[in-house]
């Protein structure tokens, strides 16, 4: 792990307590000046230095109100502040006070505080060494002899304090990380076992949908066993089943995300339609009876966008519906969901005419593990809903009248509000953007935006650009100067990007002399460049706008009978994937474990390998290691290997990429997703 990653990790660890640390430092440094200067006078005091330390701690206490630009430096400021205000300040003051007992004890307290705040032993060691050496240097400059009152035994005491503190803190950190690792491993294992039966069911539904004709032909010789109406009904049932299964997988993803993170990560947040999310939630919610759907009414005056995650908001709606339906047997029971705008907010009201909640219980309704007497209730649902809405920079409130109704009010800020703009600013630093072109002013403006938002910018000339670069760099957005790109390369780039989550901006110039004619396909991505402010708005909008996948049908004419090796121990999934690939025109070879796959690869060549990560006898991970390192498979060392997995968090992806996995598929994948990724790598 690099120093930068260690600093980021240390900052995230202490971030929940930064307010109290900042408040303590801001008040404590000036306050102790009064103590050491007047109550227990010391030989040396320095009010300006203490005020500098207090000023450095202040941003911790008001971090939510600091300018957006500060967020790009917050981790560096954190490390510098702790280093300067604890080991440096106290060591310097100890030297200037001629190693008095009071300041030796204060320096030891600073040692333990720095260890508690920065738990990473390497950062502590580096910071403390630099701070102590700097304090000695400045002490020498100001007083000359820094050894007055010093005794060599102090070094033993200080070293003991440092190393015992680091060891105990390191042990505590290892224990915490072990628990987190166990949680991740345990949840990943459960997810894999849950996905297998769901995947098999999904596979059978997709196979039925693939084999079932959309309509019967008019051929009188055809033996008709069912009518067209029955075929249509069957296809609708199958599609409903697939939708329910997809919802199950979304819930698994949500579970994994909740276990893996101490707080809800905003990295997947985008502009989304509130209306679309609520309608989708109402359509896929698991009603106990079909008639239950009629108990829910939905009304909306105007659809608005919110900045968040559709799976998380859908979970909130699910939870509120589940709580409401608990009392559905009450006479005249119904649920009314309303969406309206007020004071630059979008308000979602979920009101049920059930039993109601006692006034004494409402104040605890969002507290973890609190239950109001319902059976099989963990008390985590509403507390998690509260965390979700707060992650969206909103609020959720509950109002109830016993035996009449209960209303949950969700307030979400407008996507143009300052709080959402700050969230977007913070998220931009994690984005990776590619610029293709040679226009100097445009490149200069994009560089200015990269500096302002702190995102990663890569610049390539279109004349030497290799399209395979997109696959290896995980870009979030590609900006293309259409004046500098040939139509053939633009078409290839569009075809490649259209089936991914990568956003695209095509820039034309208002003063351009080159006439570029684009088809209607490219119009949604086209932007006329005039000024950096307009470019800034376009970039932010494009980055955070939800991209709907392109569902272009594949034809066998584009495939030319490429050979795909399909390796999976799940018979249903092999059958499902095999049928889809064969119908798309690929030659498919099947294997039920990694060892069987390797035996085939010793004698034959394939164009692409689809491999499950976990299988008996030999896993896909072990098989990939063999393919990438064993000379027996040298002809396949560059063959794309697509990994099927039930859990694909960032750490797991990085591990699989390092051993030679080319790309990933979450098990199971839809027909479109499967064919998209196979087509992408075979045509690369």
XYZ file of C-alpha atoms in Angstrom:
684
model
C 0.000 0.000 0.000
C 1.398 3.402 -0.993
C 1.828 6.304 1.462
C -1.040 8.149 -0.248
C -3.346 5.138 0.229
C -2.250 4.832 3.858
C -3.051 8.504 4.476
C -6.468 8.096 2.821
C -7.184 5.017 4.928
C -6.104 6.763 8.135
C -8.267 9.788 7.340
C -11.351 7.650 6.696
C -10.751 5.786 9.948
C -10.755 8.954 12.071
C -13.158 11.082 9.993
C -16.283 10.393 12.155
C -14.446 11.863 15.179
C -12.823 14.844 13.454
C -15.383 17.309 14.803
C -14.467 16.516 18.426
C -10.739 16.494 17.649
C -11.039 19.859 15.920
C -13.089 21.344 18.761
C -10.655 20.054 21.375
C -7.621 21.404 19.497
C -9.200 24.758 18.659
C -10.164 25.415 22.291
C -7.361 23.506 24.021
C -4.286 25.178 22.575
C -5.225 28.752 23.575
C -6.728 27.568 26.878
C -3.516 25.856 27.969
C -1.600 29.047 27.279
C -3.509 30.606 30.184
C -2.723 27.589 32.380
C 1.027 27.494 31.633
C 1.470 31.264 31.515
C -0.526 32.322 34.611
C -1.719 29.411 36.759
C 1.411 27.209 36.557
C 3.976 29.510 34.918
C 6.577 27.827 32.701
C 9.939 29.217 31.615
C 8.784 29.535 28.007
C 5.411 29.998 26.316
C 4.445 30.969 22.764
C 0.932 32.309 22.139
C 1.342 32.895 18.341
C 2.439 29.274 17.855
C -0.543 28.062 19.846
C -2.892 30.222 17.770
C -1.445 28.687 14.583
C -2.170 25.212 15.991
C -5.704 26.268 16.952
C -6.270 27.638 13.430
C -5.067 24.343 11.911
C -7.533 22.360 14.060
C -10.502 24.627 13.260
C -11.257 23.106 9.784
C -11.846 19.733 11.481
C -14.634 21.241 13.574
C -16.269 23.042 10.617
C -15.362 20.584 7.830
C -18.952 20.461 6.547
C -18.887 24.211 6.033
C -15.456 24.546 4.456
C -15.176 25.671 0.797
C -15.372 22.911 -1.807
C -11.773 23.524 -2.859
C -10.595 22.535 0.633
C -11.815 18.953 0.148
C -9.038 18.188 -2.331
C -6.447 19.015 0.354
C -8.278 17.658 3.420
C -6.144 14.519 3.790
C -2.862 16.431 3.416
C -4.129 19.056 5.867
C -5.073 16.286 8.313
C -1.598 14.717 8.329
C 0.216 18.067 8.459
C -1.968 19.326 11.332
C -1.451 16.238 13.491
C 2.286 16.190 12.709
C 2.775 19.922 13.394
C 0.459 20.337 16.392
C 1.336 17.187 18.328
C 4.885 15.795 17.984
C 6.465 19.009 16.604
C 4.769 21.507 18.929
C 5.205 19.478 22.102
C 8.782 18.458 21.288
C 9.715 22.067 20.509
C 8.068 23.340 23.704
C 9.786 20.591 25.715
C 13.179 21.657 24.352
C 12.492 25.371 24.975
C 11.404 24.561 28.562
C 14.678 22.724 29.143
C 13.128 19.245 29.320
C 10.973 20.004 32.358
C 8.837 17.245 33.889
C 5.608 18.978 32.864
C 6.624 19.105 29.216
C 8.082 15.593 29.158
C 4.690 14.328 30.357
C 2.923 16.575 27.828
C 5.120 15.235 25.027
C 4.296 11.640 26.031
C 0.580 12.537 26.000
C 1.082 13.949 22.491
C 2.715 10.656 21.485
C -0.325 8.644 22.537
C -2.744 11.130 20.967
C -0.945 10.992 17.612
C -0.978 7.180 17.727
C -4.707 7.125 18.487
C -5.544 9.623 15.747
C -3.205 8.235 13.053
C -3.378 4.486 13.567
C -0.975 3.608 10.722
C 2.436 2.779 12.206
C 4.432 3.822 9.140
C 2.810 7.261 8.890
C 3.275 7.743 12.657
C 6.953 6.795 12.405
C 7.600 9.111 9.440
C 5.640 12.039 10.915
C 7.190 11.711 14.360
C 10.725 11.493 12.989
C 10.275 14.552 10.762
C 8.532 16.471 13.566
C 11.152 15.676 16.221
C 14.053 16.554 13.898
C 12.344 19.810 12.874
C 11.658 20.708 16.514
C 15.296 20.085 17.412
C 16.450 22.173 14.437
C 14.243 25.157 15.291
C 15.147 24.781 18.944
C 18.812 24.994 18.013
C 18.181 28.097 15.900
C 16.332 29.897 18.699
C 18.288 28.894 21.818
C 21.535 27.325 20.647
C 22.125 24.575 23.199
C 19.139 22.166 23.111
C 20.643 19.737 25.619
C 20.030 21.786 28.764
C 18.120 19.493 31.143
C 18.264 16.540 28.726
C 19.123 13.043 29.925
C 19.720 10.103 27.594
C 17.305 7.933 29.607
C 14.474 10.069 28.207
C 15.034 8.500 24.790
C 14.385 5.047 26.252
C 11.123 6.242 27.834
C 9.989 7.958 24.631
C 10.911 4.958 22.469
C 9.066 2.625 24.827
C 5.992 4.879 24.698
C 6.083 5.017 20.918
C 6.609 1.350 20.201
C 4.238 -0.008 22.847
C 1.560 2.438 21.697
C 2.090 1.494 18.066
C 2.077 -2.241 18.872
C -1.161 -2.076 20.865
C -2.825 0.143 18.287
C -1.582 -2.093 15.460
C -2.959 -5.157 17.238
C -6.314 -3.428 17.641
C -6.281 -2.432 13.959
C -5.456 -5.998 12.864
C -8.334 -7.318 14.976
C -10.774 -4.807 13.449
C -9.569 -5.533 9.908
C -9.793 -9.278 10.570
C -13.421 -8.877 11.601
C -14.120 -6.777 8.522
C -12.345 -9.306 6.309
C -14.347 -12.119 7.879
C -17.573 -10.165 7.288
C -16.648 -9.563 3.652
C -15.591 -13.165 3.085
C -18.629 -14.543 4.874
C -21.023 -12.259 3.003
C -19.309 -13.015 -0.321
C -19.684 -16.731 0.335
C -23.355 -16.347 1.215
C -23.872 -14.176 -1.858
C -22.253 -16.807 -4.079
C -24.454 -19.555 -2.634
C -27.565 -17.355 -2.955
C -26.730 -16.411 -6.522
C -26.311 -20.007 -7.695
C -29.968 -21.059 -7.255
C -31.147 -17.638 -8.396
C -28.789 -17.919 -11.350
C -30.085 -21.346 -12.288
C -33.666 -20.079 -12.165
C -32.678 -17.011 -14.158
C -30.957 -19.223 -16.730
C -33.990 -21.419 -17.210
C -36.229 -18.373 -17.664
C -33.890 -16.810 -20.235
C -33.591 -20.115 -22.107
C -37.383 -20.456 -22.235
C -37.636 -16.865 -23.443
C -34.993 -17.514 -26.085
C -36.602 -20.716 -27.356
C -40.213 -19.533 -27.188
C -41.230 -17.802 -30.440
C -42.590 -14.274 -30.181
C -45.566 -15.298 -32.344
C -46.677 -18.347 -34.277
C -46.273 -18.406 -38.025
C -49.205 -18.570 -40.412
C -47.958 -21.861 -41.848
C -51.029 -24.188 -41.851
C -48.688 -27.220 -41.642
C -47.380 -26.083 -38.270
C -48.784 -28.046 -35.347
C -50.208 -25.437 -32.987
C -50.184 -26.527 -29.355
C -50.809 -23.039 -27.917
C -52.265 -19.827 -29.241
C -50.509 -16.512 -29.892
C -52.286 -15.029 -26.879
C -50.951 -17.828 -24.675
C -47.430 -17.307 -26.029
C -47.696 -13.611 -25.218
C -48.889 -14.425 -21.697
C -46.044 -16.936 -21.183
C -43.454 -14.430 -22.313
C -44.879 -11.821 -19.916
C -44.739 -14.296 -17.024
C -41.132 -15.185 -17.822
C -40.136 -11.530 -18.063
C -41.841 -10.856 -14.717
C -39.865 -13.741 -13.181
C -36.606 -12.354 -14.575
C -37.455 -8.939 -13.131
C -38.054 -10.477 -9.690
C -34.744 -12.365 -9.878
C -32.924 -9.177 -10.874
C -34.455 -7.480 -7.852
C -33.091 -10.312 -5.693
C -29.607 -9.732 -7.076
C -29.921 -6.003 -6.451
C -30.759 -6.766 -2.826
C -27.679 -9.006 -2.569
C -25.537 -6.205 -3.980
C -27.013 -3.842 -1.418
C -26.303 -6.331 1.392
C -22.690 -6.725 0.292
C -22.233 -2.962 0.039
C -23.679 -2.456 3.519
C -21.441 -5.088 5.125
C -18.326 -3.973 3.268
C -18.562 -0.268 4.124
C -18.883 1.560 7.420
C -21.020 4.139 5.681
C -22.912 4.383 2.409
C -20.525 5.264 -0.383
C -21.695 7.986 -2.809
C -19.468 6.814 -5.693
C -22.388 5.301 -7.609
C -24.640 8.372 -7.208
C -26.174 9.807 -10.391
C -29.084 11.949 -11.557
C -32.130 9.679 -11.467
C -35.856 10.085 -12.006
C -37.836 9.803 -8.766
C -40.897 8.734 -10.726
C -39.019 5.918 -12.502
C -37.577 4.560 -9.246
C -40.917 4.586 -7.399
C -42.817 2.981 -10.293
C -40.121 0.316 -10.586
C -40.301 -0.307 -6.827
C -44.088 -0.680 -6.913
C -43.878 -3.049 -9.888
C -41.266 -5.427 -8.456
C -42.175 -5.337 -4.742
C -42.941 -8.829 -3.429
C -46.653 -8.519 -2.629
C -48.041 -11.441 -0.629
C -51.198 -11.347 -2.739
C -51.850 -9.789 -6.139
C -54.710 -7.792 -4.618
C -52.226 -6.022 -2.307
C -51.039 -3.925 -5.245
C -54.503 -2.357 -5.425
C -54.092 -1.072 -1.865
C -51.271 1.236 -2.979
C -52.080 4.460 -4.818
C -49.429 6.675 -6.332
C -49.708 10.302 -7.379
C -47.112 12.746 -8.653
C -47.498 16.341 -9.788
C -44.169 16.654 -11.546
C -41.265 14.263 -11.961
C -37.982 15.536 -10.511
C -34.435 14.272 -10.548
C -32.580 13.339 -7.389
C -28.875 12.687 -6.843
C -28.392 9.217 -5.456
C -28.644 5.508 -6.159
C -31.772 3.823 -7.529
C -31.208 0.529 -5.670
C -30.887 2.341 -2.343
C -33.999 4.490 -2.822
C -35.931 1.437 -3.987
C -34.854 -0.317 -0.787
C -36.259 2.585 1.264
C -39.604 2.323 -0.557
C -39.601 -1.457 -0.045
C -38.994 -1.063 3.678
C -41.753 1.509 4.114
C -44.176 -0.677 2.153
C -43.273 -3.725 4.242
C -43.868 -1.827 7.485
C -47.189 -0.487 6.196
C -48.486 -3.863 4.965
C -47.921 -5.339 8.428
C -51.301 -3.861 9.430
C -53.119 -4.322 6.117
C -55.976 -6.269 7.770
C -57.260 -3.119 9.446
C -60.562 -1.934 7.908
C -60.196 0.705 5.189
C -56.448 0.126 5.046
C -54.614 1.767 2.152
C -51.227 3.259 1.292
C -50.890 6.603 -0.484
C -47.551 7.611 -2.024
C -47.285 11.237 -3.144
C -44.467 13.177 -4.768
C -44.430 16.974 -4.912
C -41.990 19.900 -4.864
C -41.664 22.546 -2.165
C -38.959 25.089 -1.279
C -36.364 23.703 -3.701
C -36.940 20.187 -2.341
C -38.633 17.101 -3.671
C -40.878 15.525 -1.049
C -41.926 11.880 -1.082
C -44.816 11.116 1.245
C -45.662 7.504 2.146
C -48.857 7.428 4.202
C -50.632 4.312 5.436
C -53.974 4.110 7.184
C -52.949 1.383 9.578
C -52.471 1.051 13.313
C -50.265 4.102 13.755
C -47.263 4.566 16.040
C -47.406 5.764 19.676
C -45.931 9.212 20.232
C -43.382 7.779 22.691
C -42.051 5.421 20.016
C -41.646 7.936 17.186
C -38.552 9.555 18.714
C -36.754 6.162 18.574
C -38.135 4.988 15.243
C -34.843 5.515 13.355
C -32.617 4.121 16.136
C -30.695 0.953 15.305
C -32.158 -2.260 16.765
C -35.257 -0.459 18.032
C -38.490 -2.352 17.370
C -42.099 -1.486 18.115
C -43.195 -5.038 18.867
C -43.456 -6.504 15.350
C -42.479 -10.144 14.992
C -39.327 -11.065 13.051
C -38.181 -7.444 13.051
C -34.461 -6.720 13.515
C -34.910 -3.011 14.109
C -32.374 -2.195 11.385
C -34.686 -1.358 8.465
C -35.680 2.207 9.298
C -32.238 3.070 10.704
C -30.725 1.992 7.379
C -33.376 4.000 5.504
C -32.337 7.018 7.553
C -28.680 6.467 6.587
C -29.631 6.163 2.910
C -31.615 9.400 2.838
C -28.902 11.254 4.759
C -26.355 9.944 2.233
C -28.551 11.585 -0.424
C -28.187 14.836 1.629
C -31.861 14.594 2.553
C -33.982 13.914 5.633
C -36.671 11.416 6.595
C -39.328 12.192 9.212
C -42.195 10.255 10.730
C -45.586 11.559 11.847
C -48.317 9.341 13.243
C -51.698 9.351 14.909
C -52.588 6.145 16.735
C -55.302 4.028 15.095
C -55.548 6.481 12.194
C -52.415 6.807 10.040
C -48.612 6.955 9.803
C -46.782 9.226 7.373
C -43.125 9.079 6.403
C -41.833 12.256 4.748
C -38.656 12.031 2.674
C -37.073 15.353 1.711
C -34.514 15.258 -1.099
C -32.592 18.365 -2.182
C -32.811 19.696 -5.726
C -29.988 18.557 -8.004
C -29.102 22.247 -8.420
C -28.761 22.866 -4.671
C -25.413 23.769 -3.109
C -25.272 20.583 -1.043
C -25.597 18.390 -4.158
C -23.035 20.508 -5.991
C -20.611 19.939 -3.101
C -21.213 16.179 -3.256
C -20.495 16.228 -6.984
C -17.351 18.284 -6.425
C -16.098 15.745 -3.876
C -16.895 12.836 -6.199
C -15.174 14.362 -9.232
C -11.730 13.775 -7.704
C -12.227 10.019 -8.181
C -13.149 10.314 -11.886
C -10.870 9.408 -14.780
C -11.348 11.294 -18.047
C -9.758 10.845 -21.475
C -9.424 13.686 -23.974
C -8.880 12.876 -27.654
C -7.895 15.817 -29.831
C -5.301 18.470 -30.490
C -7.148 21.802 -29.978
C -4.847 23.790 -27.639
C -7.459 26.065 -26.039
C -9.828 23.158 -25.415
C -7.020 21.109 -23.872
C -6.049 24.088 -21.712
C -9.652 24.498 -20.474
C -9.976 20.802 -19.672
C -6.676 20.984 -17.759
C -8.086 23.899 -15.748
C -11.148 21.798 -14.891
C -8.922 18.848 -13.972
C -6.977 21.073 -11.566
C -10.155 22.559 -10.078
C -11.945 19.227 -9.563
C -8.770 17.178 -9.038
C -9.891 14.445 -11.457
C -7.420 12.352 -13.464
C -7.031 13.591 -17.039
C -5.319 11.639 -19.785
C -4.588 13.234 -23.134
C -4.104 11.308 -26.375
C -3.752 12.371 -29.988
C -6.345 10.703 -32.172
C -3.808 9.876 -34.867
C -1.987 7.440 -32.593
C -4.863 6.297 -30.395
C -5.389 2.594 -29.746
C -9.003 1.768 -28.923
C -7.917 -1.073 -26.610
C -6.657 1.617 -24.199
C -10.258 2.179 -23.060
C -10.485 -1.368 -21.727
C -7.398 -1.110 -19.532
C -7.912 2.360 -18.013
C -11.525 2.270 -16.745
C -12.404 5.779 -17.894
C -15.541 7.468 -16.611
C -15.833 9.806 -19.590
C -14.233 10.253 -23.005
C -14.154 13.772 -24.504
C -13.598 13.771 -28.267
C -12.749 16.761 -30.443
C -14.628 15.793 -33.623
C -12.547 18.205 -35.717
C -9.524 15.987 -35.130
C -10.962 12.495 -35.509
C -11.622 10.384 -38.557
C -15.144 9.027 -39.023
C -13.903 5.431 -38.974
C -12.244 5.824 -35.558
C -15.266 7.734 -34.218
C -17.546 4.876 -35.279
C -15.302 2.304 -33.592
C -15.137 4.371 -30.413
C -18.898 4.852 -30.319
C -19.561 1.142 -30.901
C -17.127 0.310 -28.132
C -18.351 2.868 -25.592
C -22.087 2.447 -26.281
C -22.204 -0.934 -24.530
C -20.310 0.281 -21.433
C -20.968 2.695 -18.560
C -18.439 5.164 -20.016
C -19.908 8.601 -20.788
C -19.029 10.414 -24.013
C -18.887 14.072 -25.085
C -18.361 15.050 -28.730
C -17.119 18.609 -29.004
C -17.504 20.820 -32.053
C -16.156 24.370 -32.348
C -18.297 27.382 -33.145
C -15.480 28.926 -35.225
C -14.451 25.706 -36.960
C -13.883 25.801 -40.731
C -14.129 22.033 -40.993
C -17.603 20.747 -41.769
C -18.399 17.609 -39.815
C -21.589 15.724 -40.631
C -22.785 13.389 -37.888
C -25.683 10.977 -37.965
C -28.578 11.222 -35.494
C -26.879 8.504 -33.433
C -24.299 10.992 -32.178
C -26.588 13.980 -31.581
C -27.212 13.320 -27.840
C -23.462 13.488 -27.213
C -22.749 16.595 -29.302
C -21.704 19.815 -27.586
C -20.717 23.115 -29.223
C -17.695 24.509 -27.415
C -17.599 28.251 -26.739
C -16.440 28.843 -23.184
C -15.001 26.902 -20.250
C -18.091 27.597 -18.082
C -20.350 25.830 -20.582
C -17.869 22.965 -20.849
C -17.845 22.651 -17.049
C -21.645 22.359 -16.893
C -21.716 19.836 -19.736
C -19.009 17.686 -18.134
C -20.719 17.559 -14.723
C -24.097 16.812 -16.310
C -22.705 14.061 -18.503
C -20.644 12.445 -15.733
C -23.597 12.174 -13.345
C -26.400 11.438 -15.806
C -27.593 7.855 -15.697
C -26.636 6.082 -18.908
C -29.146 3.605 -20.240
C -27.578 0.563 -21.914
C -27.767 0.195 -25.673
C -29.691 -2.961 -26.514
C -28.623 -3.429 -30.091
C -29.332 -6.922 -31.326
C -26.363 -9.011 -32.366
C -26.237 -10.705 -35.706
C -24.222 -13.702 -36.656
C -22.738 -11.811 -39.589
C -20.448 -9.885 -37.215
C -19.168 -12.895 -35.371
C -17.604 -15.145 -38.027
C -17.855 -18.253 -35.855
C -15.427 -17.174 -33.160
C -14.726 -19.923 -30.623
C -15.701 -19.411 -26.957
C -14.660 -21.717 -24.106
C -17.402 -21.710 -21.443
C -16.216 -22.987 -18.030
C -18.804 -23.319 -15.240
C -19.820 -26.084 -12.832
C -23.460 -24.937 -12.899
C -25.168 -26.996 -15.624
C -28.132 -24.619 -15.971
C -25.910 -21.573 -16.411
C -23.766 -23.400 -18.975
C -26.905 -24.381 -20.859
C -28.261 -20.832 -20.717
C -25.039 -19.116 -21.771
C -24.283 -21.760 -24.383
C -27.656 -21.387 -26.108
C -27.382 -17.593 -26.200
C -23.844 -17.698 -27.598
C -24.690 -20.349 -30.185
C -27.774 -18.440 -31.308
C -25.542 -15.378 -31.716
C -23.285 -17.364 -34.045
C -20.390 -18.407 -31.802
C -18.827 -21.865 -31.549
C -19.110 -22.893 -27.891
C -17.005 -25.470 -26.035
C -18.126 -26.329 -22.501
C -16.127 -27.449 -19.459
C -17.321 -28.025 -15.886
C -14.082 -27.081 -14.066
C -10.723 -25.440 -14.596
C -8.776 -28.671 -15.059
C -11.035 -29.841 -17.898
C -10.644 -26.420 -19.522
C -6.846 -26.627 -19.318
C -6.880 -30.081 -20.923
C -8.795 -28.661 -23.880
C -6.484 -25.641 -24.201
C -3.424 -27.921 -24.467
C -4.729 -29.225 -27.802
C -6.934 -26.455 -29.240
C -7.158 -22.692 -29.429
C -10.095 -20.432 -28.567
C -10.815 -16.734 -29.071
C -12.273 -16.056 -25.623
C -12.733 -17.809 -22.265
C -15.777 -17.342 -20.012
C -14.818 -18.742 -16.602
C -16.548 -19.041 -13.228
C -14.299 -17.952 -10.354
C -15.363 -20.697 -7.923
C -15.590 -24.327 -9.078
C -14.753 -27.743 -7.622
C -11.565 -29.647 -8.601
C -9.948 -26.465 -9.993
C -11.292 -22.943 -9.631
C -11.331 -20.364 -12.390
C -8.749 -18.329 -10.452
C -6.257 -21.212 -10.347
C -6.934 -22.038 -13.997
C -6.278 -18.416 -14.981
C -2.932 -18.463 -13.140
C -1.945 -21.564 -15.110
C -3.003 -20.059 -18.446
C -1.058 -16.850 -17.805
C 2.152 -18.440 -16.467
C 2.485 -22.017 -17.779
C 4.299 -22.396 -21.131
C 1.890 -25.230 -22.077
C -0.730 -22.534 -22.704
C 1.546 -19.918 -24.274
C -0.819 -19.533 -27.227
C -3.527 -18.351 -24.790
C -1.495 -16.022 -22.570
C -3.153 -13.026 -24.262
C -6.579 -14.618 -24.796
C -9.309 -12.566 -23.058
C -10.577 -14.309 -19.908
C -13.946 -13.056 -18.641
C -14.595 -13.940 -15.020
C -18.033 -14.894 -13.708
C -18.377 -14.077 -10.021
C -21.097 -13.614 -7.399
C -19.279 -10.716 -5.727
C -17.180 -8.113 -7.508
C -16.096 -5.390 -5.092
C -13.155 -3.156 -6.028
C -10.615 -5.101 -3.963
C -11.722 -8.426 -5.463
C -11.566 -6.968 -8.988
C -8.043 -5.680 -8.407
C -6.906 -9.093 -7.151
C -8.409 -10.892 -10.146
C -6.954 -8.352 -12.582
C -3.487 -8.893 -11.102
C -3.622 -12.642 -11.760
C -4.674 -12.148 -15.390
C -8.472 -11.746 -15.567
C -9.373 -9.440 -18.470
C -12.944 -8.431 -17.615
C -15.831 -9.322 -15.323
C -19.446 -10.485 -15.390
C -21.695 -10.595 -12.354
C -23.434 -13.968 -12.151
C -25.898 -14.336 -13.751
C -25.865 -11.737 -16.534
C -28.637 -10.857 -18.925
C -28.521 -11.823 -22.582
C -27.603 -8.278 -23.607
C -24.814 -7.953 -21.023
C -23.349 -11.346 -21.887
C -23.324 -10.766 -25.650
C -22.100 -7.184 -25.230
C -18.964 -8.197 -23.349
C -18.204 -11.194 -25.579
C -18.649 -9.059 -28.690
C -16.449 -6.314 -27.213
C -13.464 -8.559 -26.541
C -13.661 -10.749 -29.628
C -13.799 -7.676 -31.859
C -11.133 -5.759 -29.875
